[in-house]
Tab-separated table of C-alpha atoms in Angstrom:
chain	number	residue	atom	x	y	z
V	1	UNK	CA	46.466	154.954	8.138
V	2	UNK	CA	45.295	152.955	10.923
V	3	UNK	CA	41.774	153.046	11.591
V	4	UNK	CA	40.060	153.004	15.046
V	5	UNK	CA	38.856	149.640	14.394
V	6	UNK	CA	41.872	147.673	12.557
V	7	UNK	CA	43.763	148.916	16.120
V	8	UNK	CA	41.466	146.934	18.338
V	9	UNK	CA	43.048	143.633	17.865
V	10	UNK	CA	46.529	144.759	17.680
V	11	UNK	CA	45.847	146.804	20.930
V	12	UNK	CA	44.098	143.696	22.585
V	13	UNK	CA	46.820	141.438	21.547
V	14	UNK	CA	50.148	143.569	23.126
V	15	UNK	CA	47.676	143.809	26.218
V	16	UNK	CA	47.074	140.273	27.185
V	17	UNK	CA	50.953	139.698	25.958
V	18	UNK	CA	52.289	141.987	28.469
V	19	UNK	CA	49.389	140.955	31.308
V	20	UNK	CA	50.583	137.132	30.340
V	21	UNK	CA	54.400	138.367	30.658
V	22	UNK	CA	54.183	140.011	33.862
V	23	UNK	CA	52.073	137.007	35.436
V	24	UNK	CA	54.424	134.190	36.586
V	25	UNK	CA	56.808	137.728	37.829
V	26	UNK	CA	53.766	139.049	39.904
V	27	UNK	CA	53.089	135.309	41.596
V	28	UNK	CA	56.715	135.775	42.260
V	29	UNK	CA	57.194	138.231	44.708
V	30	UNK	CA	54.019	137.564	45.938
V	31	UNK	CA	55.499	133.822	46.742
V	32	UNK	CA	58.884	135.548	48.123
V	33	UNK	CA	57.689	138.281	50.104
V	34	UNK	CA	54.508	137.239	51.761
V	35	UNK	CA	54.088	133.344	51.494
V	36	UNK	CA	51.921	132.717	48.798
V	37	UNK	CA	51.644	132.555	44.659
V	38	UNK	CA	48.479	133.271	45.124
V	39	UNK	CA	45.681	131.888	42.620
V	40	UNK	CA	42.631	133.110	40.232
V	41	UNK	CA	39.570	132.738	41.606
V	42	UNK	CA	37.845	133.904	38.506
V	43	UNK	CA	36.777	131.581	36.170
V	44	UNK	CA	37.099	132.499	32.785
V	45	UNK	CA	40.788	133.822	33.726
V	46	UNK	CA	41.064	137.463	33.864
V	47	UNK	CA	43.107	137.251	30.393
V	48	UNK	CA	40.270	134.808	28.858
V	49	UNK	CA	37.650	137.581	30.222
V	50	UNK	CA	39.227	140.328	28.617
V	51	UNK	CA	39.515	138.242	25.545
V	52	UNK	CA	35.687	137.273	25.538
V	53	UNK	CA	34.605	140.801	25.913
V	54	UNK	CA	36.806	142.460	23.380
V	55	UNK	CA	35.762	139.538	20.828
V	56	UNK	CA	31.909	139.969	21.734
V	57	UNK	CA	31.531	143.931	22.382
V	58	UNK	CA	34.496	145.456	20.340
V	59	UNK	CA	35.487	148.642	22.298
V	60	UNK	CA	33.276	148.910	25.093
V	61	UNK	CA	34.578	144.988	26.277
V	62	UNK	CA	37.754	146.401	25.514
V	63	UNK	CA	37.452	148.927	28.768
V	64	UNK	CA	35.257	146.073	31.138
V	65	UNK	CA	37.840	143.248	29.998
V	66	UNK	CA	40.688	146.089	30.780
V	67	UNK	CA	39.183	147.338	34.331
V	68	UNK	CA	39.055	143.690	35.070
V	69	UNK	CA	42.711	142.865	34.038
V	70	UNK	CA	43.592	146.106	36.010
V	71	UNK	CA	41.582	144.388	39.371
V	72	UNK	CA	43.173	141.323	39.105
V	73	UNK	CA	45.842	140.285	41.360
């Protein structure tokens, strides 16, 4: 069995994957449909943030890095 921990990477890793995946698709539409590719203005990336907070606070940067991923356009 998989415990709660040994999931947290795995979990974090098909994340960022599919965030990473559905990036250049988002920019886009966003590019065809209203003019612009628009661009990150955060700094670590969203991706990198999530990353940093899942490496440094296990679960609970798992659901910042995530609410932050969710926020970002």
């Amino acid at each position: 069995t998989l415990s709660l921990h040994d999931a947290l990477p795995i979990l974090v890793d098909a994340i960022v994957g599919i965030y990473n995946f559905l990036t250049p698709l988002r920019k886009g539409l966003l590019l065809t449909f209203f003019g612009f590719a628009g661009k990150c203005k955060h700094q670590p990336t969203c991706s990198q943030y999530f990353l940093l907070q899942v490496q440094q606070y296990g679960w609970r940067g798992f659901f910042s890095g995530l609410k932050r991923l969710l926020s970002c356009y």
